[in-house]
mmCIF file of C-alpha atoms in Angstrom:
data_model
loop_
_atom_site.group_PDB
_atom_site.id
_atom_site.type_symbol
_atom_site.label_atom_id
_atom_site.label_comp_id
_atom_site.label_asym_id
_atom_site.label_seq_id
_atom_site.Cartn_x
_atom_site.Cartn_y
_atom_site.Cartn_z
ATOM 1 C CA ASP X 1 -13.945 11.056 16.051
ATOM 2 C CA ALA X 2 -10.229 11.779 15.729
ATOM 3 C CA GLY X 3 -8.176 9.182 14.141
ATOM 4 C CA VAL X 4 -4.709 7.930 15.183
ATOM 5 C CA THR X 5 -2.327 10.872 15.677
ATOM 6 C CA GLN X 6 1.448 10.806 15.532
ATOM 7 C CA SER X 7 4.140 13.327 16.328
ATOM 8 C CA PRO X 8 6.309 14.766 15.050
ATOM 9 C CA THR X 9 5.444 14.756 11.288
ATOM 10 C CA HIS X 10 8.994 14.898 10.120
ATOM 11 C CA LEU X 11 12.294 14.490 11.882
ATOM 12 C CA ILE X 12 15.908 14.800 10.840
ATOM 13 C CA LYS X 13 18.673 13.239 12.959
ATOM 14 C CA THR X 14 22.325 12.400 12.590
ATOM 15 C CA ARG X 15 23.918 8.995 13.042
ATOM 16 C CA GLY X 16 24.331 7.923 16.620
ATOM 17 C CA GLN X 17 21.599 10.141 17.967
ATOM 18 C CA HIS X 18 18.443 9.021 19.761
ATOM 19 C CA VAL X 19 14.825 9.594 18.698
ATOM 20 C CA THR X 20 11.427 9.279 20.341
ATOM 21 C CA LEU X 21 8.286 9.046 18.244
ATOM 22 C CA ARG X 22 4.763 9.492 19.790
ATOM 23 C CA CYS X 23 1.385 8.049 18.927
ATOM 24 C CA SER X 24 -2.132 8.577 20.334
ATOM 25 C CA PRO X 25 -4.667 5.865 19.401
ATOM 26 C CA ILE X 26 -8.283 6.205 18.428
ATOM 27 C CA SER X 27 -10.444 6.796 21.530
ATOM 28 C CA GLY X 28 -11.418 3.483 23.048
ATOM 29 C CA HIS X 29 -8.726 1.441 21.344
ATOM 30 C CA LYS X 30 -6.440 -0.368 23.718
ATOM 31 C CA SER X 31 -3.823 -1.747 21.381
ATOM 32 C CA VAL X 32 -1.073 0.087 19.584
ATOM 33 C CA SER X 33 1.284 -1.394 16.974
ATOM 34 C CA TRP X 34 4.349 0.127 15.340
ATOM 35 C CA TYR X 35 5.605 -0.513 11.819
ATOM 36 C CA GLN X 36 8.507 0.687 9.762
ATOM 37 C CA GLN X 37 8.043 1.366 6.097
ATOM 38 C CA VAL X 38 11.071 1.838 3.827
ATOM 39 C CA LEU X 39 10.426 3.579 0.478
ATOM 40 C CA GLY X 40 8.937 1.136 -2.025
ATOM 41 C CA GLN X 41 8.146 -1.644 0.480
ATOM 42 C CA GLY X 42 5.269 -2.709 2.646
ATOM 43 C CA PRO X 43 5.285 -1.908 6.343
ATOM 44 C CA GLN X 44 7.317 -4.114 8.641
ATOM 45 C CA PHE X 45 6.031 -5.007 12.144
ATOM 46 C CA ILE X 46 8.163 -3.647 15.028
ATOM 47 C CA PHE X 47 6.083 -3.873 18.210
ATOM 48 C CA GLN X 48 2.559 -4.399 19.522
ATOM 49 C CA TYR X 49 1.210 -3.289 22.924
ATOM 50 C CA TYR X 50 -2.091 -4.153 24.523
ATOM 51 C CA GLU X 51 -3.129 -2.779 27.941
ATOM 52 C CA LYS X 52 0.403 -1.571 28.527
ATOM 53 C CA GLU X 53 1.909 -5.017 27.989
ATOM 54 C CA GLU X 54 4.099 -5.987 25.026
ATOM 55 C CA ARG X 55 2.300 -8.635 22.971
ATOM 56 C CA GLY X 56 4.640 -8.923 20.056
ATOM 57 C CA ARG X 57 8.045 -7.985 18.727
ATOM 58 C CA GLY X 58 9.323 -8.014 15.236
ATOM 59 C CA ASN X 59 12.800 -8.787 13.860
ATOM 60 C CA PHE X 60 14.464 -5.500 14.918
ATOM 61 C CA PRO X 61 17.539 -4.857 17.023
ATOM 62 C CA ASP X 62 17.478 -4.022 20.736
ATOM 63 C CA ARG X 63 18.118 -0.387 19.702
ATOM 64 C CA PHE X 64 14.338 -0.253 19.182
ATOM 65 C CA SER X 65 12.195 -0.084 22.296
ATOM 66 C CA ALA X 66 8.666 1.060 23.034
ATOM 67 C CA ARG X 67 6.154 1.523 25.824
ATOM 68 C CA GLN X 68 2.509 2.189 26.325
ATOM 69 C CA PHE X 69 1.094 4.586 28.851
ATOM 70 C CA PRO X 70 -2.108 4.263 31.063
ATOM 71 C CA ASN X 71 -3.991 6.457 28.625
ATOM 72 C CA TYR X 72 -3.050 3.973 25.800
ATOM 73 C CA SER X 73 -0.741 6.351 24.007
ATOM 74 C CA SER X 74 2.623 4.970 23.046
ATOM 75 C CA GLU X 75 6.241 5.939 22.360
ATOM 76 C CA LEU X 76 8.765 4.356 20.052
ATOM 77 C CA ASN X 77 12.413 4.902 20.959
ATOM 78 C CA VAL X 78 15.353 4.280 18.679
ATOM 79 C CA ASN X 79 18.907 4.560 20.034
ATOM 80 C CA ALA X 80 22.254 4.858 18.118
ATOM 81 C CA LEU X 81 20.554 5.792 14.887
ATOM 82 C CA LEU X 82 21.933 4.285 11.583
ATOM 83 C CA LEU X 83 21.463 5.541 8.091
ATOM 84 C CA GLY X 84 19.272 2.491 7.437
ATOM 85 C CA ASP X 85 16.760 3.663 10.117
ATOM 86 C CA SER X 86 15.510 6.302 7.662
ATOM 87 C CA ALA X 87 11.906 5.381 6.983
ATOM 88 C CA LEU X 88 8.287 6.185 7.668
ATOM 89 C CA TYR X 89 7.256 4.982 10.977
ATOM 90 C CA LEU X 90 3.685 4.096 11.337
ATOM 91 C CA CYS X 91 1.484 3.602 14.381
ATOM 92 C CA ALA X 92 -1.714 1.663 14.275
ATOM 93 C CA SER X 93 -4.503 1.261 16.809
ATOM 94 C CA SER X 94 -7.077 -1.380 17.322
ATOM 95 C CA LEU X 95 -9.669 -2.333 19.868
ATOM 96 C CA ASP X 96 -7.908 -5.547 20.831
ATOM 97 C CA SER X 97 -4.594 -7.176 19.968
ATOM 98 C CA PHE X 98 -5.402 -10.246 17.939
ATOM 99 C CA THR X 99 -8.421 -10.021 15.526
ATOM 100 C CA ASP X 100 -9.467 -6.460 15.160
ATOM 101 C CA THR X 101 -8.749 -4.125 12.260
ATOM 102 C CA GLN X 102 -5.708 -1.908 12.733
ATOM 103 C CA TYR X 103 -6.113 1.745 11.754
ATOM 104 C CA PHE X 104 -3.009 3.674 10.857
ATOM 105 C CA GLY X 105 -1.845 7.230 11.609
ATOM 106 C CA PRO X 106 -0.194 9.562 9.125
ATOM 107 C CA GLY X 107 3.282 8.448 10.094
ATOM 108 C CA THR X 108 6.499 10.107 11.133
ATOM 109 C CA ARG X 109 9.091 10.518 8.431
ATOM 110 C CA LEU X 110 12.563 9.977 9.972
ATOM 111 C CA THR X 111 15.694 10.922 8.041
ATOM 112 C CA VAL X 112 19.014 9.997 9.348
ATOM 113 C CA LEU X 113 22.012 11.870 7.901
ATOM 114 C CA GLU E 1 7.471 -18.769 7.062
ATOM 115 C CA ASP E 2 4.560 -16.445 6.800
ATOM 116 C CA GLN E 3 4.536 -14.552 3.458
ATOM 117 C CA VAL E 4 2.356 -12.233 1.403
ATOM 118 C CA THR E 5 3.068 -11.477 -2.196
ATOM 119 C CA GLN E 6 1.349 -8.911 -4.368
ATOM 120 C CA SER E 7 1.159 -8.693 -8.141
ATOM 121 C CA PRO E 8 1.615 -6.751 -10.332
ATOM 122 C CA GLU E 9 3.972 -4.282 -8.695
ATOM 123 C CA ALA E 10 2.730 -1.575 -10.845
ATOM 124 C CA LEU E 11 -0.392 -1.196 -13.001
ATOM 125 C CA ARG E 12 -1.403 1.554 -15.422
ATOM 126 C CA LEU E 13 -4.971 1.794 -16.535
ATOM 127 C CA GLN E 14 -7.037 4.163 -18.622
ATOM 128 C CA GLU E 15 -9.979 5.718 -16.891
ATOM 129 C CA GLY E 16 -12.829 3.227 -17.059
ATOM 130 C CA GLU E 17 -10.608 0.200 -17.722
ATOM 131 C CA SER E 18 -11.429 -2.456 -15.099
ATOM 132 C CA SER E 19 -8.735 -4.753 -13.615
ATOM 133 C CA SER E 20 -7.821 -6.805 -10.674
ATOM 134 C CA LEU E 21 -4.885 -6.806 -8.131
ATOM 135 C CA ASN E 22 -3.663 -10.052 -6.694
ATOM 136 C CA CYS E 23 -2.463 -10.977 -3.166
ATOM 137 C CA SER E 24 -1.090 -14.484 -2.561
ATOM 138 C CA TYR E 25 -0.524 -15.476 0.997
ATOM 139 C CA THR E 26 1.167 -18.321 2.948
ATOM 140 C CA VAL E 27 0.173 -17.805 6.526
ATOM 141 C CA SER E 28 -0.438 -20.210 9.336
ATOM 142 C CA GLY E 29 -3.926 -20.030 10.735
ATOM 143 C CA LEU E 30 -5.117 -16.897 8.946
ATOM 144 C CA ARG E 31 -7.331 -14.830 11.159
ATOM 145 C CA GLY E 32 -7.988 -12.020 8.736
ATOM 146 C CA LEU E 33 -6.922 -10.526 5.397
ATOM 147 C CA PHE E 34 -6.803 -6.740 5.110
ATOM 148 C CA TRP E 35 -6.726 -4.332 2.181
ATOM 149 C CA TYR E 36 -5.445 -0.782 2.586
ATOM 150 C CA ARG E 37 -4.961 2.191 0.246
ATOM 151 C CA GLN E 38 -1.810 4.372 0.683
ATOM 152 C CA ASP E 39 -1.248 7.747 -0.889
ATOM 153 C CA PRO E 40 2.360 9.028 -1.209
ATOM 154 C CA GLY E 41 3.908 10.089 2.031
ATOM 155 C CA LYS E 42 0.712 9.169 4.043
ATOM 156 C CA GLY E 43 -0.399 6.286 6.327
ATOM 157 C CA PRO E 44 -2.367 3.407 5.024
ATOM 158 C CA GLU E 45 -6.127 3.902 4.881
ATOM 159 C CA PHE E 46 -8.281 0.958 5.717
ATOM 160 C CA LEU E 47 -10.445 -0.529 2.949
ATOM 161 C CA PHE E 48 -11.645 -4.030 3.736
ATOM 162 C CA THR E 49 -11.322 -6.944 6.135
ATOM 163 C CA LEU E 50 -12.084 -10.505 4.932
ATOM 164 C CA TYR E 51 -12.206 -13.364 7.401
ATOM 165 C CA SER E 52 -13.046 -16.578 5.547
ATOM 166 C CA ALA E 53 -12.808 -18.084 2.088
ATOM 167 C CA GLY E 54 -15.698 -17.059 -0.192
ATOM 168 C CA GLU E 55 -16.190 -13.821 1.540
ATOM 169 C CA GLU E 56 -16.694 -10.697 -0.548
ATOM 170 C CA LYS E 57 -16.862 -6.961 0.307
ATOM 171 C CA GLU E 58 -17.643 -3.982 -1.858
ATOM 172 C CA LYS E 59 -17.121 -0.184 -1.552
ATOM 173 C CA GLU E 60 -17.833 2.103 -4.414
ATOM 174 C CA ARG E 61 -15.658 0.881 -7.351
ATOM 175 C CA LEU E 62 -13.698 -1.641 -5.209
ATOM 176 C CA LYS E 63 -14.547 -5.310 -4.544
ATOM 177 C CA ALA E 64 -12.458 -7.621 -2.441
ATOM 178 C CA THR E 65 -12.635 -11.416 -2.533
ATOM 179 C CA LEU E 66 -10.911 -14.172 -0.519
ATOM 180 C CA THR E 67 -9.946 -17.811 -1.315
ATOM 181 C CA LYS E 68 -7.805 -20.150 0.797
ATOM 182 C CA LYS E 69 -4.627 -19.014 -0.913
ATOM 183 C CA GLU E 70 -5.274 -15.594 -2.352
ATOM 184 C CA SER E 71 -7.290 -12.392 -2.343
ATOM 185 C CA PHE E 72 -8.234 -10.178 -5.286
ATOM 186 C CA LEU E 73 -9.070 -6.506 -5.301
ATOM 187 C CA HIS E 74 -11.275 -5.823 -8.304
ATOM 188 C CA ILE E 75 -11.459 -2.255 -9.564
ATOM 189 C CA THR E 76 -14.463 -1.454 -11.744
ATOM 190 C CA ALA E 77 -14.369 1.566 -14.066
ATOM 191 C CA PRO E 78 -11.498 3.316 -12.163
ATOM 192 C CA LYS E 79 -11.113 7.057 -12.020
ATOM 193 C CA PRO E 80 -7.851 9.046 -11.728
ATOM 194 C CA GLU E 81 -8.598 9.576 -8.033
ATOM 195 C CA ASP E 82 -8.161 5.753 -7.490
ATOM 196 C CA SER E 83 -4.470 6.216 -8.259
ATOM 197 C CA ALA E 84 -2.548 5.082 -5.146
ATOM 198 C CA THR E 85 -0.604 2.129 -3.680
ATOM 199 C CA TYR E 86 -2.835 -0.741 -2.636
ATOM 200 C CA LEU E 87 -1.474 -2.849 0.182
ATOM 201 C CA CYS E 88 -2.550 -6.363 1.259
ATOM 202 C CA ALA E 89 -1.821 -7.678 4.781
ATOM 203 C CA ALA E 90 -2.458 -10.990 6.518
ATOM 204 C CA LEU E 91 -3.069 -11.539 10.236
ATOM 205 C CA PRO E 92 -1.695 -14.945 11.118
ATOM 206 C CA GLY E 93 -2.338 -17.281 14.039
ATOM 207 C CA ASN E 94 -2.295 -16.121 17.562
ATOM 208 C CA THR E 95 -0.626 -12.769 16.897
ATOM 209 C CA GLY E 96 -1.531 -9.165 16.172
ATOM 210 C CA LYS E 97 1.426 -8.862 13.778
ATOM 211 C CA LEU E 98 0.202 -7.861 10.249
ATOM 212 C CA ILE E 99 2.272 -9.376 7.427
ATOM 213 C CA PHE E 100 2.283 -6.941 4.479
ATOM 214 C CA GLY E 101 2.899 -7.466 0.805
ATOM 215 C CA GLN E 102 5.099 -4.963 -1.018
ATOM 216 C CA GLY E 103 2.061 -3.273 -2.562
ATOM 217 C CA THR E 104 0.648 -2.521 -6.068
ATOM 218 C CA THR E 105 1.023 1.042 -7.423
ATOM 219 C CA LEU E 106 -1.961 1.898 -9.491
ATOM 220 C CA GLN E 107 -2.023 4.778 -11.892
ATOM 221 C CA VAL E 108 -5.229 5.683 -13.639
ATOM 222 C CA LYS E 109 -4.937 8.051 -16.566
ATOM 223 C CA PRO E 110 -7.811 10.179 -17.734
#
């Protein structure tokens, strides 16, 4: 079975621009979570969606938003990019939203210049 | 505040030299403790889930254990291909939010 897929793999943007990152979960998984990982640190939680509803939000500004589609895929949007948004953005999928193991995709490397 | 701390930050071992990685957690209502392996520039790869104190799980040269305050990842007779960053994450209370430690970067020399 295919694992979690993310696109694009790499992305270079300039300050002030907008970016959309995409994620497809493992088949049968209904929950998608987004994490930001800055070099040398552990991933930080951004959002979780389950059955198209937001189930959790981390300590990130309103410039960050996300949504989940009927096929359970998800988008993460970041507006007004800052240099500090440069990071590896990880998507994880799980069967449910509270107890199940989260399986991660390969990530999208975002560089903001 | 929920918190996960891993030690050491970096570990260098000779091939065959066994050791342990530590993960200390302060989390309200722990629902699960997870270990992941991460290679440079890639997403974390799932290794183990532990749900209750006293639980142990093994996979090849790796063994994970859990107490009420910490978890250990024991590496027996490591090989160079075990070199990676090992991440510990806790799932607290009524939430799907994983709380990660900063990771332990393991280097195994031949």
